[in-house]
Coordinates of C-alpha atoms in Angstrom, one line a residue:
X12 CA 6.7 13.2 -7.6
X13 CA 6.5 16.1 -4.7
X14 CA 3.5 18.5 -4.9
X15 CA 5.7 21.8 -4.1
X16 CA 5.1 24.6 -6.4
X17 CA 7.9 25.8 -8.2
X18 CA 8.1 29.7 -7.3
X19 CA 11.5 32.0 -8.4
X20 CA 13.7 32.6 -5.7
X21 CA 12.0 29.7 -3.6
X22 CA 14.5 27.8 -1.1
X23 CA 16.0 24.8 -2.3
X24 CA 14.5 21.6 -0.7
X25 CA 18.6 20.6 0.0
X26 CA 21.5 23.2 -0.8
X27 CA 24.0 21.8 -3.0
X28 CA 26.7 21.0 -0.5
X29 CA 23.9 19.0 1.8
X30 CA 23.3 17.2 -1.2
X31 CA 26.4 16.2 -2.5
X32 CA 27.4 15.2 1.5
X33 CA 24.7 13.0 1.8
X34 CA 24.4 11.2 -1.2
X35 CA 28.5 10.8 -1.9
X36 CA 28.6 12.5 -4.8
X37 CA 30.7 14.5 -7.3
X38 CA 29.5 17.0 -9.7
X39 CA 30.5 16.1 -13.4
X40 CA 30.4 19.9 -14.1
X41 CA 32.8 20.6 -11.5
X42 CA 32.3 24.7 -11.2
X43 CA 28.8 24.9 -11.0
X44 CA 27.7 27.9 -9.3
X45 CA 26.5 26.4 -5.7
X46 CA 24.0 29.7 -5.8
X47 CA 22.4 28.3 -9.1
X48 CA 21.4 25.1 -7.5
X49 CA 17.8 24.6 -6.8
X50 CA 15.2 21.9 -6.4
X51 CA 11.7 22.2 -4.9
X52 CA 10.3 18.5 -6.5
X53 CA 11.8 15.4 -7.5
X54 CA 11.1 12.7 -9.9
X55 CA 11.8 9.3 -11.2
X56 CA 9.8 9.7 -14.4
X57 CA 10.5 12.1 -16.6
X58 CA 6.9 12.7 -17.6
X59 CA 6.4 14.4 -14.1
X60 CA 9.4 16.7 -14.4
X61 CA 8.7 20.6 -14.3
X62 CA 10.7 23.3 -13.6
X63 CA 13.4 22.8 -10.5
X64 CA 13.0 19.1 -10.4
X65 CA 15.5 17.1 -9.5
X66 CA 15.6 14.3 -11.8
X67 CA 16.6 10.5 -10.4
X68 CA 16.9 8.3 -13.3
X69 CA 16.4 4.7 -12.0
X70 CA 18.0 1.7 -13.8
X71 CA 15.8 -1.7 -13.9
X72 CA 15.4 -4.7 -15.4
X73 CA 14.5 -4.3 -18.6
X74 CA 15.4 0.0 -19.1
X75 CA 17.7 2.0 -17.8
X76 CA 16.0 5.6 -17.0
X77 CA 19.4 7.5 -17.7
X78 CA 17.5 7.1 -21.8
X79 CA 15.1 10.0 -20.3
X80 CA 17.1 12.6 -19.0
X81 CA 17.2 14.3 -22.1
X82 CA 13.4 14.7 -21.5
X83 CA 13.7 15.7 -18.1
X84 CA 16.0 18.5 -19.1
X85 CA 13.5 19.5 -21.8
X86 CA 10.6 19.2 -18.8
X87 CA 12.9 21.7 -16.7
X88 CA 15.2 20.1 -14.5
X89 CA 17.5 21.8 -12.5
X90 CA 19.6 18.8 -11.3
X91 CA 19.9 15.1 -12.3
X92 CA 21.6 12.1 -10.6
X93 CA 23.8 10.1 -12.7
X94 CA 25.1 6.6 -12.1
X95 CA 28.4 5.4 -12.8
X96 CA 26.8 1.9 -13.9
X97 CA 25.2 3.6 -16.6
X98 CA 26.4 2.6 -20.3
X99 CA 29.6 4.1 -21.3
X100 CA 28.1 5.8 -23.8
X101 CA 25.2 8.1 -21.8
X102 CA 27.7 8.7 -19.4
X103 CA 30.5 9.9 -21.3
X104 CA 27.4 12.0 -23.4
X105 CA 26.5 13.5 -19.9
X106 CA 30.1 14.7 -19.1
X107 CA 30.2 16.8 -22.1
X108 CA 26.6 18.1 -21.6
X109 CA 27.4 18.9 -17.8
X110 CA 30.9 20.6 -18.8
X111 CA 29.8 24.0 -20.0
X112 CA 25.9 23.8 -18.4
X113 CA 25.8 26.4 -15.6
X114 CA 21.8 26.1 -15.4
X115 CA 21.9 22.0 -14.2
X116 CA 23.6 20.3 -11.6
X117 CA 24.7 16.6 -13.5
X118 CA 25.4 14.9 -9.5
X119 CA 27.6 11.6 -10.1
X120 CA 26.2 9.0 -7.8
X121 CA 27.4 5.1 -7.1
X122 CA 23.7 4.1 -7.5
X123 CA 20.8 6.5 -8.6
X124 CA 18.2 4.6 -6.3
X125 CA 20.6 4.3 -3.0
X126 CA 21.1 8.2 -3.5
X127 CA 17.8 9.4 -3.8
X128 CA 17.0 7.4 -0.4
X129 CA 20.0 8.6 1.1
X130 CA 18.9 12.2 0.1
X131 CA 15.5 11.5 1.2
X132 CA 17.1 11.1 4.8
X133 CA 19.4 14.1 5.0
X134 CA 15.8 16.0 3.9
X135 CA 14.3 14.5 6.9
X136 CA 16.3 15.3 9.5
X137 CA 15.8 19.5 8.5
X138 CA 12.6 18.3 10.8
X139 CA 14.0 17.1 14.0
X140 CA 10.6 18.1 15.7
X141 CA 8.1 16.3 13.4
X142 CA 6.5 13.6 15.1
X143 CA 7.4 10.3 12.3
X144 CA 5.0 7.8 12.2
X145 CA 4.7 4.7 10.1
X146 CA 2.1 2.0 8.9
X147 CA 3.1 -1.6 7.8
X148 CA 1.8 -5.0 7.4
X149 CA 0.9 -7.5 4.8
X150 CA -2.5 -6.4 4.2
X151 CA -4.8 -3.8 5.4
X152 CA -1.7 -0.7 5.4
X153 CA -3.5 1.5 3.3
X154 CA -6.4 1.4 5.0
X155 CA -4.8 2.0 8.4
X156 CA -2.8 4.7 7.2
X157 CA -5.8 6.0 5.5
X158 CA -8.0 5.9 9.2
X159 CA -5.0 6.7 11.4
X160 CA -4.4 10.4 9.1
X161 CA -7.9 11.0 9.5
X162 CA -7.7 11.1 13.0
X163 CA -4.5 12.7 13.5
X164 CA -5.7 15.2 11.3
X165 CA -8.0 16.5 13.8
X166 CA -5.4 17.2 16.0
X167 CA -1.8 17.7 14.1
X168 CA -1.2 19.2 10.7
X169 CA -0.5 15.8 9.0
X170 CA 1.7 14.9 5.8
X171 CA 0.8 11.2 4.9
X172 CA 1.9 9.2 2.2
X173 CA -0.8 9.8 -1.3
X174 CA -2.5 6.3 -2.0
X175 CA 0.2 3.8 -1.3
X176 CA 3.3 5.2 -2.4
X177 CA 5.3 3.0 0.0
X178 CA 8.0 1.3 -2.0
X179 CA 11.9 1.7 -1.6
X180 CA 11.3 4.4 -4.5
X181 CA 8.0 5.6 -3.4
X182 CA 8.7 6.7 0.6
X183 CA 11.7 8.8 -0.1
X184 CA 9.4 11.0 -3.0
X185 CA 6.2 11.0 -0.6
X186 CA 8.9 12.4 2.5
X187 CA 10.1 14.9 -0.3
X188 CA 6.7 16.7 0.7
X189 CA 7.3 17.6 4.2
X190 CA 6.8 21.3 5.1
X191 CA 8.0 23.0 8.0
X192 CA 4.4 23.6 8.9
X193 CA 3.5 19.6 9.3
X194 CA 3.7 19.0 13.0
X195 CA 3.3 14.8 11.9
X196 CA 4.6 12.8 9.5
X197 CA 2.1 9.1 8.7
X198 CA 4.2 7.2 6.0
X199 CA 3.0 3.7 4.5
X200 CA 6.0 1.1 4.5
X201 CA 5.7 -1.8 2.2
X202 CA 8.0 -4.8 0.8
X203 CA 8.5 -6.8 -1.7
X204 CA 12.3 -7.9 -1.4
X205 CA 14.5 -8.5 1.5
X206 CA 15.5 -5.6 3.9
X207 CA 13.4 -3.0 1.9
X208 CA 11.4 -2.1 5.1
X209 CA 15.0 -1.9 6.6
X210 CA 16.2 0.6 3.8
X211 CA 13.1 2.4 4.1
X212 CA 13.2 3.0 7.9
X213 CA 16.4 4.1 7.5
X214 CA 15.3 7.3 5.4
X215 CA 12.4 8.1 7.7
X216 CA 13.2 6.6 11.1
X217 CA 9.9 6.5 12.6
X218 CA 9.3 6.8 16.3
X219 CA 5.8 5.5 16.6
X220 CA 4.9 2.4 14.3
X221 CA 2.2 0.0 13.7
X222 CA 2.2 -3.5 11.9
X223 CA -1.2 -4.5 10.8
X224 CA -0.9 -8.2 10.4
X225 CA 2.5 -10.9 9.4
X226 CA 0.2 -12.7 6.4
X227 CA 0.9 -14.7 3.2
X228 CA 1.1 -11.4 1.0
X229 CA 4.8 -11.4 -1.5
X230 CA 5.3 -15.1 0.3
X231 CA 6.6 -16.3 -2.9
X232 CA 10.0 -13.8 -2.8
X233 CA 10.6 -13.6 0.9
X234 CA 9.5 -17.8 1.1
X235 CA 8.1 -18.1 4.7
X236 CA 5.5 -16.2 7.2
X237 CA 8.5 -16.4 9.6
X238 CA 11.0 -14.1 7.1
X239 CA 8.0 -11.7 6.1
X240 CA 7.7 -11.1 10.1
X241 CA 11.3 -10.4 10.1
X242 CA 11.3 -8.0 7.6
X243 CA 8.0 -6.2 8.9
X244 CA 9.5 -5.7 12.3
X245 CA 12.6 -4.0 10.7
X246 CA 10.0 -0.7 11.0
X247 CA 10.9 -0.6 14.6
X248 CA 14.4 -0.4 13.9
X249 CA 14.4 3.7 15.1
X250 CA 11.8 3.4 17.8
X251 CA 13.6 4.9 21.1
X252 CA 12.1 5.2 24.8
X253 CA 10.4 7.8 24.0
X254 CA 8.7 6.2 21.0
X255 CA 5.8 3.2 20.4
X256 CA 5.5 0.3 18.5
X257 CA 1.8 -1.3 17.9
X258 CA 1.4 -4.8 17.5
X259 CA -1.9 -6.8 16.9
X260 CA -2.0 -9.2 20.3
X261 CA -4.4 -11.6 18.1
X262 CA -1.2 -12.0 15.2
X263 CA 0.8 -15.2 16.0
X264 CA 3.7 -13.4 15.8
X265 CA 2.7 -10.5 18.1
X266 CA 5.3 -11.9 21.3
X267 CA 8.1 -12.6 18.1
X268 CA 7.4 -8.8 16.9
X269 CA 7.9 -6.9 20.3
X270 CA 11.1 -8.6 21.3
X271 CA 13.5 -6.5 21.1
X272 CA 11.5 -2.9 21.0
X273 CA 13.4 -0.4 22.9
X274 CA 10.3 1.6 23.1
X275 CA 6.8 0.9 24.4
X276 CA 4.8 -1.7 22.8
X277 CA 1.1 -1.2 23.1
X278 CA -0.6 -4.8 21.9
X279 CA -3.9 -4.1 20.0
X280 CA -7.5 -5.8 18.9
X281 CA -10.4 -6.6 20.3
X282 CA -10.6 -6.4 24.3
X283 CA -7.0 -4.8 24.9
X284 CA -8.3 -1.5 25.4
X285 CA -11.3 -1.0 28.0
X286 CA -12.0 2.4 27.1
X287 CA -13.5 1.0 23.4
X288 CA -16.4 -1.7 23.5
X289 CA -17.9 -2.6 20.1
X290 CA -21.8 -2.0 19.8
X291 CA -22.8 -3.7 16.5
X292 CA -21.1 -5.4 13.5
X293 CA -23.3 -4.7 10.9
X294 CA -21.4 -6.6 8.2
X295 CA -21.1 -4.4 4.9
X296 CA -22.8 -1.2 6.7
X297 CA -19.6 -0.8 9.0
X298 CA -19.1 -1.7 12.6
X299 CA -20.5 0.9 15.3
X300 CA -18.6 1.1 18.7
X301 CA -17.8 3.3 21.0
X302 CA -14.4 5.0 22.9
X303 CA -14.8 6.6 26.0
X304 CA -18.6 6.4 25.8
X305 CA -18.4 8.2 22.6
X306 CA -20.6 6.9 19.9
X307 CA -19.3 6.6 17.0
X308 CA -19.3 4.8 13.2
X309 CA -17.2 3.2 10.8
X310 CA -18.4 2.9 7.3
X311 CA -15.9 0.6 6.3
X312 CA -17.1 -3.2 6.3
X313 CA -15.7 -5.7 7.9
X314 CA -14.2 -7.3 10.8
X315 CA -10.5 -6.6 9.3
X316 CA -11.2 -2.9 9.1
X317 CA -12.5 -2.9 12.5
X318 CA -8.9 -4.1 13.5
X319 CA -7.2 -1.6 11.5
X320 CA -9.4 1.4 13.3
X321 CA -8.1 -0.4 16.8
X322 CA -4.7 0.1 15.5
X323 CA -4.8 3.6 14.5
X324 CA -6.6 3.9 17.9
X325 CA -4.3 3.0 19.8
X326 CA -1.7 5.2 18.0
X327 CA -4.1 8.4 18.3
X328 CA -4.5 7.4 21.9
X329 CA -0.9 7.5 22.7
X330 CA -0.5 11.2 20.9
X331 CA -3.2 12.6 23.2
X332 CA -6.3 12.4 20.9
X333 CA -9.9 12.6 22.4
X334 CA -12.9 10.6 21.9
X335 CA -14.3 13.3 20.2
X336 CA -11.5 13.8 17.9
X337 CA -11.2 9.6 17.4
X338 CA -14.8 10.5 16.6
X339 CA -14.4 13.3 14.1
X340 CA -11.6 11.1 12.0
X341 CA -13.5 8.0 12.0
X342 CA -16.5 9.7 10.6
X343 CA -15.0 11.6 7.9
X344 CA -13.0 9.2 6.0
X345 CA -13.7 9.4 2.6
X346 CA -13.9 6.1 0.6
X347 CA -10.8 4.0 -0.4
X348 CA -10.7 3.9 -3.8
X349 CA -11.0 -0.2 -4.8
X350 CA -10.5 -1.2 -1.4
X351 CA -13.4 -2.9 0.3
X352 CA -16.1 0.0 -1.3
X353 CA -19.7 -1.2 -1.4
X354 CA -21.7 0.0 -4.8
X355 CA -25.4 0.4 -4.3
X356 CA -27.4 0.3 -7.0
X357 CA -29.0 -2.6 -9.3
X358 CA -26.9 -4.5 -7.3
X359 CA -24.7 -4.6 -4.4
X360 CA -21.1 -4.7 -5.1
X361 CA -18.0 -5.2 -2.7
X362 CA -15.5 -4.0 -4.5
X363 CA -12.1 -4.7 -3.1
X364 CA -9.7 -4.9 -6.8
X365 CA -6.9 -3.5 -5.5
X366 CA -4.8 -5.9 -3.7
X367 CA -4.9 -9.5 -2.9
X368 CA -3.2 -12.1 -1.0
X369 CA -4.7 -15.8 1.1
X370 CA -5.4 -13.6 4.0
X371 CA -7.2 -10.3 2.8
X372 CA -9.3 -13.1 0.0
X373 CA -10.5 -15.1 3.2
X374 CA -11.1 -11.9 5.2
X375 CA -13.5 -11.0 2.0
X376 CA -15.2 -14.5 1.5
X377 CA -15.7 -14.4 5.8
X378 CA -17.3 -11.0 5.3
X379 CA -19.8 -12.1 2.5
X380 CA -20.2 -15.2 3.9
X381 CA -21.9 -13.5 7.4
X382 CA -23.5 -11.1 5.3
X383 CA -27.1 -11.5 5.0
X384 CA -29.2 -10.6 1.9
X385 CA -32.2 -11.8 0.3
X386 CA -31.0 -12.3 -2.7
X387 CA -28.0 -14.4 -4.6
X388 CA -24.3 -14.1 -4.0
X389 CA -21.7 -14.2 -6.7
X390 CA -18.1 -14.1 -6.3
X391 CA -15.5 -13.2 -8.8
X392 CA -12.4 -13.9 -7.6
X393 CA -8.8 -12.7 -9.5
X394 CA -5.5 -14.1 -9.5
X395 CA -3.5 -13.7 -6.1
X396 CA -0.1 -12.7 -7.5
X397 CA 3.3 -12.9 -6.0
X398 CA 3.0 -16.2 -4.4
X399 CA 5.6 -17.7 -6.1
X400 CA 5.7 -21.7 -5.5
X401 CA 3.1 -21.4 -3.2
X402 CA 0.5 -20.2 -5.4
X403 CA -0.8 -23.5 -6.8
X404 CA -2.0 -24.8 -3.4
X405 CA -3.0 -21.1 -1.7
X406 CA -5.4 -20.7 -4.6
X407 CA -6.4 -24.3 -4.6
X408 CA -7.2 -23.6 -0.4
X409 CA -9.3 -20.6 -1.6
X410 CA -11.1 -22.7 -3.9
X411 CA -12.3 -24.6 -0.8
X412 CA -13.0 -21.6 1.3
X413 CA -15.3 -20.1 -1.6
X414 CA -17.1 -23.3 -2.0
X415 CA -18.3 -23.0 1.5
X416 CA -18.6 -19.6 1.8
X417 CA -22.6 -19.0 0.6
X418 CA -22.4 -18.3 -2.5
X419 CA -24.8 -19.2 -5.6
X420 CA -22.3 -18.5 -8.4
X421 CA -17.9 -18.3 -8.1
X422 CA -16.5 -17.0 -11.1
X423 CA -12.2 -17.8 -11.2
X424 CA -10.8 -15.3 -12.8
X425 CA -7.3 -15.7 -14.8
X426 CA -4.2 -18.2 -15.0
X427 CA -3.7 -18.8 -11.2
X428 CA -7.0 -19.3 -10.3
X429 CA -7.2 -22.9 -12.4
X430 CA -6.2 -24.2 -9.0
X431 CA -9.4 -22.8 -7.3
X432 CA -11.7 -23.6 -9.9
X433 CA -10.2 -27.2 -10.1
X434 CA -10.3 -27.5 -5.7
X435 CA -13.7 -26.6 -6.2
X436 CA -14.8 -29.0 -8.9
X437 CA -13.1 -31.7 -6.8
X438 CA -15.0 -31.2 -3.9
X439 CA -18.4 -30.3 -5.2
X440 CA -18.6 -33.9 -7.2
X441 CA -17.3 -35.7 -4.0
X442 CA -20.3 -37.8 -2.8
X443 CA -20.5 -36.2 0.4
X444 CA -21.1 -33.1 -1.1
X445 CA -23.7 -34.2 -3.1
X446 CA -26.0 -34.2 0.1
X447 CA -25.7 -30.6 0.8
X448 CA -27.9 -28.9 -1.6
X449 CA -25.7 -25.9 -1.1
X450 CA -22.4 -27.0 -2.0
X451 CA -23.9 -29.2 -4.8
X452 CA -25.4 -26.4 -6.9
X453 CA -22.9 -23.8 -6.6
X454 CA -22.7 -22.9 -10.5
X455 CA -18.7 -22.5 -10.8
X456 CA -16.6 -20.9 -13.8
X457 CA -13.4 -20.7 -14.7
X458 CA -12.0 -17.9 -17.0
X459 CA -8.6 -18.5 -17.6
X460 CA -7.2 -15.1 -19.0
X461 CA -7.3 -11.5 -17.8
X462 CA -7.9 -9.4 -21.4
X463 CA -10.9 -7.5 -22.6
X464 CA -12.3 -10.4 -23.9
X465 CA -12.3 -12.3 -20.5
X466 CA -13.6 -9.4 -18.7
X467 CA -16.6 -9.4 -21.7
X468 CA -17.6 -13.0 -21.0
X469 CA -17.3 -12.2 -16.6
X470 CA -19.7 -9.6 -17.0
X471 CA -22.0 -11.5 -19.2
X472 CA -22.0 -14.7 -16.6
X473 CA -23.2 -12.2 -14.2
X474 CA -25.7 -10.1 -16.2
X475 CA -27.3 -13.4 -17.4
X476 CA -27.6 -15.1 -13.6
X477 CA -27.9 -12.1 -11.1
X478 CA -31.1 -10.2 -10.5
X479 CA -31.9 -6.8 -8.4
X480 CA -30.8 -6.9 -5.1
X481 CA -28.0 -10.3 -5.7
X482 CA -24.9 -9.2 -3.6
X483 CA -21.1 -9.7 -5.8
X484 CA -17.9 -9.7 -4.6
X485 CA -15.0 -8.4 -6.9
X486 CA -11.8 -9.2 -5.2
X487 CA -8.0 -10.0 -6.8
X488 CA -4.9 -8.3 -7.5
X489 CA -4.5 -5.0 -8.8
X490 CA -3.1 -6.6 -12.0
X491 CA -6.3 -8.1 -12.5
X492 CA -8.4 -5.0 -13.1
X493 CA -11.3 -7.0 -12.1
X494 CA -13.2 -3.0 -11.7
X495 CA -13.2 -3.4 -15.4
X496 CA -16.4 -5.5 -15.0
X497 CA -17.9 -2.4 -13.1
X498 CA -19.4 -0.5 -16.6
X499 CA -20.6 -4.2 -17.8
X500 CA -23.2 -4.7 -15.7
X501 CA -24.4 -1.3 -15.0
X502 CA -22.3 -0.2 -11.6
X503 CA -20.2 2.1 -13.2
X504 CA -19.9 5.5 -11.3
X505 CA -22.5 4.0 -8.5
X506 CA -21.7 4.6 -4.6

């Protein structure tokens, strides 16, 4: 939902005949007074409806939202999108409601979703001088979004997409929010079907873009690293000669990715710019380097966050920001909620619950692996969903990876992870093994089920092995809710 505040007499965020132009449609209550028509938010859940929303009932799989308009009227909408593959019934119910209602627009549509993108463009192009700017990959998006506004901000007055709302329903609300006084617009662009990125460019039709990474992430619906890439590079679709696309040169697909680009292509990553030289890597503390001789910190830990900063860099760079300003943005991110935060307190905890795929779980192991700490490391590791037929043997290859990653304790966390805990097993008995004192007394647990009851008997492995000072990785999917263990053992609310 848009974050306008609904004033009386405010301008409309499209007038009725922009509207009804852009998304094909016909009003069901044919004289509606075209002065009358208003909308300064819109929604897809009618829970988040207030006065002057425009209302976009979405049907899915299993519900069909055209049930909550009722609702949304109640909540104050001033306009709602109707499809004509809705049940005979609502829509024959919202005929006679529109007939005589001179207070609501009821717009008929061919599809609810198609329309609110399709609206979502003819709202974007009332900016023709907003810079459009877009983030992508299959991991680390958020987080370059997240550095790349913070820089720009010190430069630009900057609208950026809120957490990650970067679905084909999620980019046309967050552009809903542009103001005439945004001078840049950062979106996030994710995927988890075929030519969504495609769809999504579309509405926004960014000028400068930058893919993170082509990784395993929603493998198991697109089926290869070779038709993720294709979809990814679908962000450059709107990129002109006077635009930029930003690649990462160490990606395997980086030469695949800037074919094609009819704008510049700046590659990315460590040693393609001369102007930054990295000073110390100091594992969960951040990485200090410096840009034009400028000194500077970044708190987030890692090597993979390092390569994010590069690539909002390099997308700074190109829009004219200093060193100094690089500086200021760096410095002043704030943390990412559930994405590689570090909790100090009894114990040290990398939290990173928020997303997980093969690439951003190895990135996590490398970084605790390197870590040094005097005491114990413990991993608990969730479920990597949305890898489909693949998932048995990427889970089983993490299984391996965590074995020989330092730890003193691996906790598998929920139905998918059987195949880790099982790699594991496997290759901790082999007789080979059995002479590394390391690999051979790795204490390893499987808890095969994600409720309350599985998080109860995860934080009680942990409270009854770790001691002050042990270092523990928490690192799954989001539908894992693996921060439920936080409160458990004691880290609740720490920083």
């Amino acid at each position: 939902m848009t974050d306008a505040k609904s004033v009386e007499n405010i301008e409309s965020l499209l007038k009725l005949p922009e509207t009804l132009e852009a998304v094909g449609g016909v009003l069901l209550n044919g004289d509606f007074p075209s002065e009358n028509f208003c909308f300064t938010s819109v929604a897809t859940d009618s829970r988040g409806v207030r006065k002057n929303t425009l209302f976009v009932p979405l049907i899915g799989e299993f519900q069909d939202g055209h049930s909550y308009v009722p609702q949304a009227l109640s909540n104050g909408a001033s306009a709602v999108f109707i499809s004509k593959k809705t049940s005979k019934n609502l829509l024959e119910g919202f005929k006679k409601e529109a007939e005589n209602n001179k207070n609501v627009a009821f717009i008929l549509v061919e599809n609810t979703m198609r329309a609110l993108q399709k609206a979502a463009e003819a709202y974007v192009r009332k900016f023709p001088r907003l810079i459009r700017c877009a983030v992508t990959g299959s991991s680390g998006k958020t987080t370059t979004k997240e550095i790349t506004a913070s820089i720009l901000r010190q430069k630009f007055s900057v609208i950026a997409t809120k957490g990650n709302f970067n679905s084909e329903t999620g980019l046309p609300l967050s552009v809903f929010n542009i103001r005439p006084e945004h001078e840049l617009g950062l979106f996030e662009m994710g995927m988890n079907r075929v030519n969504e990125i495609g769809e999504i460019s579309e509405v926004f039709k960014p000028n400068y873009a930058i893919i993170t990474n082509i990784g395993t992430a929603h493998i198991g619906i697109l089926g290869s690293r070779q038709n993720i890439a294709n979809e990814k590079k679908k962000i450059f679709n709107y990129i002109d000669s006077f635009g930029s696309a930003f690649i990462p040169k160490e990606d395997d697909f980086a030469n695949f990715l800037e074919k094609g680009v009819k704008g510049k292509v700046v590659k990315y990553g460590p040693g393609c710019d001369e102007s930054i030289k990295l000073v110390a890597d100091e594992g969960l503390a951040g990485t200090v380097f410096t840009v034009d001789g400028v000194l500077m910190r970044l708190s987030l830990p890692g090597k993979y966050n390092f390569l994010n900063a590069l690539g909002a860099i390099a997308l700074a760079k190109e829009l004219g920001c200093t060193a100094e300003q690089i500086k200021a943005g760096i410095e002043s991110l704030k943390p990412l909620g559930g994405r590689s935060t570090i909790k100090k307190g009894k114990f040290t905890v990398l939290e990173d619950c928020y997303n997980a795929n093969p690439d951003s779980m190895e990135k996590a192991l490398d970084l605790c692996k390197d870590t040094k700490t005097e005491g114990k490391k413990i991993y608990v590791l969730g479920d990597m969903l949305e890898l489909g037929e693949k998932s048995e043997k990427e889970h089983a290859k993490i299984g391996e990876k965590a074995l020989y990653s330092d730890a003193d304790m691996i906790i598998f966390f929920g139905f998918e992870m059987n195949s880790a805990f099982e790699k594991a097993i496997e290759i901790a008995q082999k007789k080979e093994s059995l002479t590394d004192e390391k690999i051979s007394s790795v204490r390893l647990i499987y808890i095969g089920n994600k409720d309350g009851a599985a998080i109860n008997d995860t934080a009680k492995e942990i409270n009854e092995f770790a001691v002050d000072g042990d270092l523990i990785l928490l690192k799954g999917s989001r539908g894992m809710g693996l921060e439920r263990v936080l409160p458990l053992i004691g880290m609740e609310g720490e920083s």
